[in-house]
Amino acid sequence: MKVTAVFDIGRTNKKYVLFNEKYDIVHEFSESLPETVDEDGFPTEDCELLTKWVQDRWAELLANPEFDIKAVNVAGYGASLVHLDAANRPLTPLYSYLKPFPEDLLKQFYSTYGDPTRISLQTGSPAMGMLNSGMQLYWLKHTKPEIYSQIATTLHLPQYILYLLTGRKVSDYTSLGCHTALWSFEMWDYHEWVKQEAIHKKLAPVLASSSFIYRHGDKGIQSGFGLHDSSSALIPYRMAVKKPFVLLSTGTWCINFNSFASKPLTSYQLERDCMNYLTPEGSGVTASRLFMGREHDYQVARIVEYFKVAPDFYKKVAFDEAILQQDTPKFYSACMTGNGPFPEPNTQEWQVSAFASAEAAYHHLIKGLCELLYVSLDLVNINDVHAIYVDGGFARNEIFTRLLARRYPNHKVYVSDLPYATSLGAALHVTRPQTYEFANEIREIKP
């Protein structure tokens, strides 16, 4: 069977997915690998274990007589770098983007390169410490110069996995453009601070094409260049939908992508958790973030404790118009200090005890989250597009989707059931079909 193989490397699960020529999944394998710690004892990905896992799985796939691998690509999480020495061996742990960034070094950086807001606006990257992967290279250069001097090539994680598969070292726009602080959206090039530090000389070259031919013995396999996972998940929608739309990628974070709005950010957007991404072709994407899934889970736990109901009670709560019409206390978030459209600390707590039932509290939790989401969507120019697509966990929440459709009566609102959108995007990007259409994964929501 002719297949496209995609290695999809998440923080929790590592998997590969095989697609046939109709982009149906014909085989998948998923595994969770234990973490390790870096030299400071901070938890992080075990780079050695991950390397062996990828190499072993790839060897098994290539040797499997059931499958004829015609193409391969990678999707992986961002803000993570692998630094290779002259012998192409990793020099350091795969440092976690959650690792705290030293305050004194941050002061040194901004005293050298100027106003944090200006740099954030130019790079489309809110200042987020190690989550700005470019700052990881700055940190290495200034705290571990003896190691930094040994770096021959630095790769973002998706491109490191690609290197393990094909031996090709490249940089890709989607990894460079996801809140790295490396890329200037004004100059459409590496930012000036990157050039002054000569950090760009450590990075592999950026290639404009979408694929190359990897030779395995006498066999040619079409290979992509690896993709940042969030940007990869956007690809099926960009290929299937012709009119401007916004994609709500929901989970722990709700990230709202408008790939039809690519202007540099304003200060107002930056202060309210907006950022820029890049498509694989290098064009801009404006996005806003809301910590919606985390807030949902926190408040559900409070409802469960107060009303003594099952932890998953909310999955069975049916939409009830009468409950939504009830007068209720104002919603206050607990998990959104420093992020989202209202980053200011909340001094008040949402009153779960004001509701008569867990069902009533849950309706108004979703209503409160939606009110925050509407502000977040306005930040990415929601009224300039014709449609809204929702994927991820909230796509299965009837209260959420109906409230969204009601709020935007002039938009088409769709929910999608693309559980492997990230893998599918990577497969589509490497094989480049002339057309791609959704099968039965899309459903329109009426208010």
Short mmCIF file of C-alpha atoms in Angstrom, two decimals:
data_model
loop_
_atom_site.label_atom_id
_atom_site.label_comp_id
_atom_site.label_asym_id
_atom_site.label_seq_id
_atom_site.Cartn_x
_atom_site.Cartn_y
_atom_site.Cartn_z
CA MET A 1 0.00 0.00 0.00
CA LYS A 2 1.36 3.43 -0.96
CA VAL A 3 1.41 5.69 2.11
CA THR A 4 2.57 9.03 3.46
CA ALA A 5 4.20 8.76 6.89
CA VAL A 6 3.96 11.60 9.41
CA PHE A 7 5.86 11.69 12.69
CA ASP A 8 3.73 13.79 15.05
CA ILE A 9 5.76 14.67 18.14
CA GLY A 10 3.70 16.09 21.00
CA ARG A 11 4.73 16.98 24.51
CA THR A 12 2.86 13.97 25.91
CA ASN A 13 2.48 11.52 23.04
CA LYS A 14 4.90 10.61 20.28
CA LYS A 15 3.25 8.99 17.30
CA TYR A 16 3.47 8.24 13.66
CA VAL A 17 0.47 8.14 11.35
CA LEU A 18 0.23 6.56 7.90
CA PHE A 19 -2.17 8.02 5.30
CA ASN A 20 -3.23 6.34 2.09
CA GLU A 21 -3.60 8.20 -1.19
CA LYS A 22 -7.09 9.38 -0.19
CA TYR A 23 -5.69 10.76 3.11
CA ASP A 24 -7.47 8.14 5.20
CA ILE A 25 -5.51 6.89 8.21
CA VAL A 26 -4.48 3.28 7.60
CA HIS A 27 -2.12 2.79 10.54
CA GLU A 28 -0.95 4.65 13.62
CA PHE A 29 1.35 4.03 16.54
CA SER A 30 1.48 6.17 19.69
CA GLU A 31 3.64 6.02 22.77
CA SER A 32 4.33 8.17 25.82
CA LEU A 33 8.00 8.49 26.74
CA PRO A 34 9.24 9.28 30.27
CA GLU A 35 10.81 12.68 30.86
CA THR A 36 14.25 13.33 32.29
CA VAL A 37 15.81 16.40 33.96
CA ASP A 38 18.42 18.87 32.75
CA GLU A 39 21.60 19.75 34.66
CA ASP A 40 19.60 22.05 36.93
CA GLY A 41 17.08 19.30 37.79
CA PHE A 42 14.32 20.88 35.67
CA PRO A 43 12.00 18.35 33.95
CA THR A 44 12.43 18.10 30.21
CA GLU A 45 12.12 15.87 27.15
CA ASP A 46 14.62 13.00 27.10
CA CYS A 47 16.40 13.83 23.82
CA GLU A 48 18.41 10.59 23.77
CA LEU A 49 15.32 8.45 24.30
CA LEU A 50 13.31 10.42 21.72
CA THR A 51 16.12 10.12 19.19
CA LYS A 52 16.26 6.34 19.57
CA TRP A 53 12.46 6.08 19.43
CA VAL A 54 12.28 7.96 16.12
CA GLN A 55 15.17 6.05 14.55
CA ASP A 56 13.76 2.68 15.62
CA ARG A 57 10.22 3.42 14.43
CA TRP A 58 11.50 4.76 11.09
CA ALA A 59 13.63 1.66 10.53
CA GLU A 60 10.62 -0.56 11.29
CA LEU A 61 8.44 1.35 8.84
CA LEU A 62 10.99 1.25 6.05
CA ALA A 63 11.40 -2.51 6.54
CA ASN A 64 7.66 -3.25 6.72
CA PRO A 65 6.60 -5.02 3.49
CA GLU A 66 2.95 -3.96 3.96
CA PHE A 67 3.71 -0.30 3.20
CA ASP A 68 5.39 1.51 0.34
CA ILE A 69 6.39 4.86 1.84
CA LYS A 70 6.13 7.49 -0.88
CA ALA A 71 6.40 10.59 1.33
CA VAL A 72 7.34 11.57 4.88
CA ASN A 73 6.96 14.69 7.00
CA VAL A 74 7.13 15.80 10.63
CA ALA A 75 4.92 17.92 12.89
CA GLY A 76 6.18 18.78 16.36
CA TYR A 77 5.73 21.16 19.24
CA GLY A 78 7.53 24.50 19.10
CA ALA A 79 9.83 26.61 21.24
CA SER A 80 12.28 23.73 21.58
CA LEU A 81 15.78 23.54 20.14
CA VAL A 82 18.35 20.81 19.56
CA HIS A 83 21.96 21.97 19.33
CA LEU A 84 24.28 19.72 17.30
CA ASP A 85 28.07 19.61 17.41
CA ALA A 86 30.36 19.08 14.41
CA ALA A 87 29.67 15.33 14.56
CA ASN A 88 25.89 16.00 14.57
CA ARG A 89 25.45 14.86 18.16
CA PRO A 90 23.17 16.80 20.57
CA LEU A 91 25.33 18.98 22.82
CA THR A 92 22.79 19.82 25.52
CA PRO A 93 19.55 18.57 27.02
CA LEU A 94 16.43 19.51 25.09
CA TYR A 95 15.70 22.41 27.43
CA SER A 96 12.05 22.87 28.37
CA TYR A 97 10.35 26.08 27.31
CA LEU A 98 8.84 26.13 30.82
CA LYS A 99 12.28 26.59 32.40
CA PRO A 100 12.55 30.01 34.09
CA PHE A 101 14.64 32.62 32.28
CA PRO A 102 17.17 34.44 34.54
CA GLU A 103 15.98 37.94 35.39
CA ASP A 104 19.47 39.46 35.28
CA LEU A 105 20.02 38.09 31.78
CA LEU A 106 16.66 39.46 30.65
CA LYS A 107 17.67 42.92 31.92
CA GLN A 108 20.98 42.58 30.07
CA PHE A 109 19.16 41.70 26.84
CA TYR A 110 16.78 44.66 26.95
CA SER A 111 19.44 47.11 28.11
CA THR A 112 21.39 46.10 24.98
CA TYR A 113 18.55 45.93 22.45
CA GLY A 114 15.99 48.37 23.78
CA ASP A 115 12.31 48.52 24.63
CA PRO A 116 10.66 45.07 25.21
CA THR A 117 7.39 46.21 23.64
CA ARG A 118 9.10 47.37 20.45
CA ILE A 119 10.94 44.06 20.02
CA SER A 120 7.77 42.10 20.77
CA LEU A 121 5.81 44.09 18.19
CA GLN A 122 8.48 43.62 15.54
CA THR A 123 8.81 39.87 16.17
CA GLY A 124 5.11 39.20 16.80
CA SER A 125 6.20 37.51 20.03
CA PRO A 126 5.02 38.53 23.50
CA ALA A 127 7.97 38.39 25.91
CA MET A 128 7.67 34.88 27.37
CA GLY A 129 11.21 33.91 28.43
CA MET A 130 12.24 30.45 27.24
CA LEU A 131 8.96 30.16 25.30
CA ASN A 132 10.66 32.60 22.92
CA SER A 133 13.04 29.99 21.55
CA GLY A 134 15.45 32.62 20.23
CA MET A 135 16.05 33.62 23.84
CA GLN A 136 17.21 30.07 24.56
CA LEU A 137 20.13 30.63 22.17
CA TYR A 138 20.87 33.99 23.81
CA TRP A 139 20.80 32.27 27.21
CA LEU A 140 23.20 29.55 26.03
CA LYS A 141 25.59 32.04 24.47
CA HIS A 142 25.83 34.16 27.60
CA THR A 143 25.65 31.54 30.36
CA LYS A 144 27.38 28.55 28.74
CA PRO A 145 29.79 30.06 26.17
CA GLU A 146 32.00 26.98 26.11
CA ILE A 147 29.02 24.87 24.95
CA TYR A 148 27.68 27.56 22.61
CA SER A 149 31.03 27.73 20.83
CA GLN A 150 30.75 24.02 20.00
CA ILE A 151 27.36 24.36 18.27
CA ALA A 152 27.64 23.57 14.57
CA THR A 153 23.89 23.66 13.83
CA THR A 154 20.79 24.50 15.87
CA LEU A 155 17.49 22.96 14.77
CA HIS A 156 13.97 23.45 16.02
CA LEU A 157 12.50 20.17 17.25
CA PRO A 158 10.40 19.31 14.13
CA GLN A 159 13.48 19.84 11.94
CA TYR A 160 15.65 17.74 14.27
CA ILE A 161 13.19 14.85 13.87
CA LEU A 162 13.34 15.40 10.11
CA TYR A 163 17.14 15.26 10.28
CA LEU A 164 16.91 11.90 12.08
CA LEU A 165 14.70 10.60 9.25
CA THR A 166 16.53 12.01 6.24
CA GLY A 167 19.89 13.45 7.28
CA ARG A 168 18.82 16.88 5.93
CA LYS A 169 19.31 19.96 8.16
CA VAL A 170 16.96 22.87 7.44
CA SER A 171 15.01 25.65 9.11
CA ASP A 172 11.33 26.17 8.35
CA TYR A 173 9.13 29.27 8.46
CA THR A 174 6.49 27.79 10.77
CA SER A 175 9.05 27.04 13.49
CA LEU A 176 10.84 30.37 13.05
CA GLY A 177 7.58 32.28 13.16
CA CYS A 178 5.89 30.86 16.27
CA HIS A 179 6.62 33.33 19.11
CA THR A 180 10.39 32.75 18.82
CA ALA A 181 11.46 36.45 18.92
CA LEU A 182 13.76 35.50 16.02
CA TRP A 183 11.77 36.77 13.05
CA SER A 184 11.03 40.40 12.17
CA PHE A 185 7.55 40.74 10.71
CA GLU A 186 8.52 44.27 9.63
CA MET A 187 11.65 43.30 7.68
CA TRP A 188 10.57 39.73 6.79
CA ASP A 189 13.98 38.50 7.90
CA TYR A 190 15.80 37.61 11.09
CA HIS A 191 15.47 40.42 13.63
CA GLU A 192 18.34 42.84 14.06
CA TRP A 193 19.22 41.53 17.53
CA VAL A 194 19.62 38.02 16.08
CA LYS A 195 22.08 39.31 13.49
CA GLN A 196 24.02 41.39 16.00
CA GLU A 197 24.43 38.33 18.22
CA ALA A 198 25.23 36.25 15.07
CA ILE A 199 22.75 33.67 16.32
CA HIS A 200 21.35 33.18 12.83
CA LYS A 201 24.69 31.66 11.82
CA LYS A 202 23.97 28.73 14.12
CA LEU A 203 20.59 28.08 12.50
CA ALA A 204 20.20 25.82 9.49
CA PRO A 205 19.31 27.53 6.18
CA VAL A 206 15.67 28.35 5.41
CA LEU A 207 14.51 26.71 2.19
CA ALA A 208 11.61 28.11 0.18
CA SER A 209 10.44 24.87 -1.46
CA SER A 210 7.98 22.52 0.24
CA SER A 211 9.79 19.21 -0.27
CA PHE A 212 12.88 17.39 -1.51
CA ILE A 213 13.68 13.81 -2.51
CA TYR A 214 15.28 11.70 0.21
CA ARG A 215 17.20 8.71 -1.11
CA HIS A 216 16.83 5.46 0.83
CA GLY A 217 18.97 2.99 -1.08
CA ASP A 218 17.63 3.02 -4.61
CA LYS A 219 14.24 4.34 -3.44
CA GLY A 220 13.22 8.01 -3.62
CA ILE A 221 10.94 9.33 -0.84
CA GLN A 222 9.41 12.79 -1.05
CA SER A 223 10.18 14.59 2.20
CA GLY A 224 8.85 17.76 3.76
CA PHE A 225 10.89 20.07 5.96
CA GLY A 226 8.96 19.60 9.21
CA LEU A 227 6.25 21.88 10.62
CA HIS A 228 5.30 23.52 13.90
CA ASP A 229 2.23 21.61 15.09
CA SER A 230 -0.20 24.54 15.40
CA SER A 231 0.68 25.78 11.92
CA SER A 232 0.39 22.26 10.53
CA ALA A 233 -3.16 21.92 11.92
CA LEU A 234 -4.17 25.02 9.94
CA ILE A 235 -3.13 23.53 6.57
CA PRO A 236 -6.19 21.29 5.88
CA TYR A 237 -8.47 24.28 6.42
CA ARG A 238 -6.40 26.58 4.22
CA MET A 239 -6.49 23.98 1.45
CA ALA A 240 -10.19 23.07 1.70
CA VAL A 241 -11.74 26.48 2.45
CA LYS A 242 -11.48 29.18 -0.20
CA LYS A 243 -13.13 32.14 1.56
CA PRO A 244 -11.54 33.95 4.54
CA PHE A 245 -12.13 32.24 7.89
CA VAL A 246 -10.88 32.07 11.47
CA LEU A 247 -9.91 28.74 13.01
CA LEU A 248 -10.45 28.18 16.74
CA SER A 249 -8.02 25.45 17.78
CA THR A 250 -9.35 24.52 21.21
CA GLY A 251 -7.81 22.56 24.05
CA THR A 252 -5.93 23.73 27.12
CA TRP A 253 -5.35 26.89 25.11
CA CYS A 254 -7.79 28.24 22.57
CA ILE A 255 -5.69 29.69 19.76
CA ASN A 256 -7.61 31.71 17.21
CA PHE A 257 -5.91 31.86 13.80
CA ASN A 258 -6.70 34.41 11.12
CA SER A 259 -4.38 33.65 8.21
CA PHE A 260 -6.07 36.40 6.20
CA ALA A 261 -4.78 39.13 8.56
CA SER A 262 -1.00 39.39 8.44
CA LYS A 263 -0.23 42.95 9.52
CA PRO A 264 2.32 43.58 12.30
CA LEU A 265 0.71 43.59 15.73
CA THR A 266 -0.39 46.75 17.49
CA SER A 267 0.50 47.48 21.11
CA TYR A 268 -3.15 46.91 22.01
CA GLN A 269 -3.08 43.42 20.49
CA LEU A 270 0.26 42.56 22.07
CA GLU A 271 -0.95 43.50 25.55
CA ARG A 272 -3.92 41.15 25.10
CA ASP A 273 -2.05 37.97 24.19
CA CYS A 274 -1.91 38.20 20.41
CA MET A 275 1.03 36.95 18.39
CA ASN A 276 2.07 36.30 14.82
CA TYR A 277 2.77 32.97 13.16
CA LEU A 278 4.12 32.10 9.72
CA THR A 279 2.60 29.73 7.19
CA PRO A 280 4.94 27.15 5.60
CA GLU A 281 5.25 29.51 2.62
CA GLY A 282 6.35 32.38 4.87
CA SER A 283 3.21 34.53 4.91
CA GLY A 284 1.86 35.96 8.15
CA VAL A 285 -0.90 34.67 10.42
CA THR A 286 -2.42 36.73 13.23
CA ALA A 287 -3.46 34.77 16.31
CA SER A 288 -4.91 35.43 19.74
CA ARG A 289 -4.81 33.13 22.77
CA LEU A 290 -7.25 32.35 25.57
CA PHE A 291 -6.46 29.92 28.42
CA MET A 292 -9.97 28.55 27.97
CA GLY A 293 -9.45 24.84 28.53
CA ARG A 294 -7.42 25.35 31.68
CA GLU A 295 -10.02 27.80 33.07
CA HIS A 296 -12.81 25.37 32.15
CA ASP A 297 -11.18 22.48 34.01
CA TYR A 298 -10.41 24.61 37.07
CA GLN A 299 -13.97 25.90 37.38
CA VAL A 300 -15.51 22.48 36.63
CA ALA A 301 -13.53 21.10 39.57
CA ARG A 302 -15.05 23.82 41.78
CA ILE A 303 -18.57 22.96 40.55
CA VAL A 304 -17.94 19.24 41.18
CA GLU A 305 -16.74 19.91 44.71
CA TYR A 306 -19.61 22.24 45.63
CA PHE A 307 -22.49 20.22 44.16
CA LYS A 308 -20.95 16.76 44.85
CA VAL A 309 -21.43 15.56 41.27
CA ALA A 310 -19.33 13.26 39.08
CA PRO A 311 -16.16 14.85 37.64
CA ASP A 312 -17.42 14.34 34.07
CA PHE A 313 -21.00 15.49 34.75
CA TYR A 314 -20.67 18.33 32.25
CA LYS A 315 -20.39 15.92 29.31
CA LYS A 316 -24.09 15.06 29.80
CA VAL A 317 -25.41 18.60 30.31
CA ALA A 318 -27.91 19.45 27.55
CA PHE A 319 -28.37 22.97 26.22
CA ASP A 320 -31.12 24.76 28.20
CA GLU A 321 -32.29 28.19 27.05
CA ALA A 322 -34.17 28.88 30.28
CA ILE A 323 -31.01 28.48 32.36
CA LEU A 324 -29.12 30.92 30.15
CA GLN A 325 -31.81 33.56 30.65
CA GLN A 326 -31.44 33.49 34.44
CA ASP A 327 -29.86 36.48 36.16
CA THR A 328 -26.51 35.33 37.54
CA PRO A 329 -23.34 36.75 39.10
CA LYS A 330 -20.54 38.09 36.89
CA PHE A 331 -17.96 35.57 35.75
CA TYR A 332 -14.41 36.09 37.04
CA SER A 333 -11.53 34.02 35.66
CA ALA A 334 -8.98 32.37 37.93
CA CYS A 335 -6.31 31.18 35.46
CA MET A 336 -5.89 34.12 33.12
CA THR A 337 -3.66 36.52 35.04
CA GLY A 338 -0.93 37.63 32.65
CA ASN A 339 -2.57 36.12 29.56
CA GLY A 340 -5.64 36.46 27.36
CA PRO A 341 -7.56 39.64 26.49
CA PHE A 342 -7.81 40.71 30.16
CA PRO A 343 -4.38 39.93 31.67
CA GLU A 344 -4.90 42.03 34.79
CA PRO A 345 -5.15 40.01 38.06
CA ASN A 346 -8.69 39.26 39.22
CA THR A 347 -9.35 40.16 42.84
CA GLN A 348 -12.76 38.47 42.93
CA GLU A 349 -13.82 34.85 42.67
CA TRP A 350 -16.69 33.52 40.56
CA GLN A 351 -19.54 32.55 42.92
CA VAL A 352 -20.39 28.92 42.25
CA SER A 353 -22.63 28.93 45.33
CA ALA A 354 -25.01 31.43 43.66
CA PHE A 355 -26.40 28.71 41.38
CA ALA A 356 -29.19 26.26 42.12
CA SER A 357 -27.57 23.31 40.35
CA ALA A 358 -24.36 22.07 38.75
CA GLU A 359 -26.11 22.28 35.36
CA ALA A 360 -26.95 25.95 35.88
CA ALA A 361 -23.41 26.76 37.02
CA TYR A 362 -21.97 24.96 34.00
CA HIS A 363 -24.15 26.85 31.52
CA HIS A 364 -22.96 30.12 32.95
CA LEU A 365 -19.34 28.99 33.06
CA ILE A 366 -19.50 28.40 29.29
CA LYS A 367 -21.32 31.71 28.82
CA GLY A 368 -18.58 33.49 30.80
CA LEU A 369 -15.82 31.82 28.78
CA CYS A 370 -17.58 32.77 25.55
CA GLU A 371 -17.75 36.42 26.60
CA LEU A 372 -13.96 36.40 27.00
CA LEU A 373 -13.57 34.56 23.70
CA TYR A 374 -15.59 37.18 21.79
CA VAL A 375 -13.07 39.84 22.86
CA SER A 376 -10.21 37.56 21.83
CA LEU A 377 -11.82 37.00 18.41
CA ASP A 378 -12.31 40.73 17.86
CA LEU A 379 -8.53 41.10 18.29
CA VAL A 380 -7.96 38.99 15.15
CA ASN A 381 -10.53 40.89 13.05
CA ILE A 382 -13.28 38.28 13.19
CA ASN A 383 -15.67 40.55 11.29
CA ASP A 384 -13.37 40.61 8.25
CA VAL A 385 -13.97 36.90 7.55
CA HIS A 386 -17.01 34.90 6.46
CA ALA A 387 -16.71 31.73 8.54
CA ILE A 388 -15.57 30.31 11.86
CA TYR A 389 -14.24 26.76 12.24
CA VAL A 390 -13.89 25.12 15.65
CA ASP A 391 -11.73 22.08 16.23
CA GLY A 392 -10.53 20.34 19.38
CA GLY A 393 -12.40 19.59 22.60
CA PHE A 394 -14.83 22.53 22.59
CA ALA A 395 -16.11 21.52 19.13
CA ARG A 396 -18.04 18.78 20.96
CA ASN A 397 -19.61 21.19 23.48
CA GLU A 398 -23.16 22.05 22.37
CA ILE A 399 -23.55 25.00 24.76
CA PHE A 400 -20.31 26.53 23.53
CA THR A 401 -20.95 26.06 19.81
CA ARG A 402 -24.53 27.33 19.90
CA LEU A 403 -23.55 30.43 21.86
CA LEU A 404 -20.80 31.08 19.33
CA ALA A 405 -23.23 30.73 16.39
CA ARG A 406 -25.70 33.04 18.15
CA ARG A 407 -23.04 35.69 18.73
CA TYR A 408 -22.01 35.71 15.05
CA PRO A 409 -25.26 35.42 13.05
CA ASN A 410 -23.61 36.79 9.89
CA HIS A 411 -20.92 34.11 9.92
CA LYS A 412 -21.10 30.45 9.01
CA VAL A 413 -20.01 28.53 12.12
CA TYR A 414 -18.70 25.00 11.65
CA VAL A 415 -17.35 22.36 13.98
CA SER A 416 -14.87 19.85 12.67
CA ASP A 417 -13.99 16.32 13.63
CA LEU A 418 -10.39 16.17 12.44
CA PRO A 419 -8.71 14.37 15.35
CA TYR A 420 -5.46 14.24 13.39
CA ALA A 421 -5.49 17.71 11.85
CA THR A 422 -1.83 18.25 12.74
CA SER A 423 -0.70 15.00 11.10
CA LEU A 424 -3.03 15.52 8.14
CA GLY A 425 -1.65 19.01 7.56
CA ALA A 426 1.89 17.67 7.43
CA ALA A 427 0.82 14.94 4.97
CA LEU A 428 -0.99 17.41 2.72
CA HIS A 429 1.90 19.84 2.72
CA VAL A 430 4.47 17.32 1.56
CA THR A 431 2.30 15.67 -1.10
CA ARG A 432 0.62 18.88 -2.34
CA PRO A 433 -2.59 17.54 -3.93
CA GLN A 434 -4.15 19.86 -6.49
CA THR A 435 -7.40 19.87 -4.51
CA TYR A 436 -8.44 18.77 -1.06
CA GLU A 437 -11.99 18.67 0.29
CA PHE A 438 -13.38 17.70 3.67
CA ALA A 439 -15.36 14.45 3.62
CA ASN A 440 -17.82 14.16 6.52
CA GLU A 441 -15.72 15.91 9.16
CA ILE A 442 -17.45 19.31 9.02
CA ARG A 443 -20.86 20.21 10.45
CA GLU A 444 -22.57 23.60 10.44
CA ILE A 445 -23.94 24.91 13.75
CA LYS A 446 -27.18 26.88 13.91
CA PRO A 447 -27.89 29.27 16.82
#
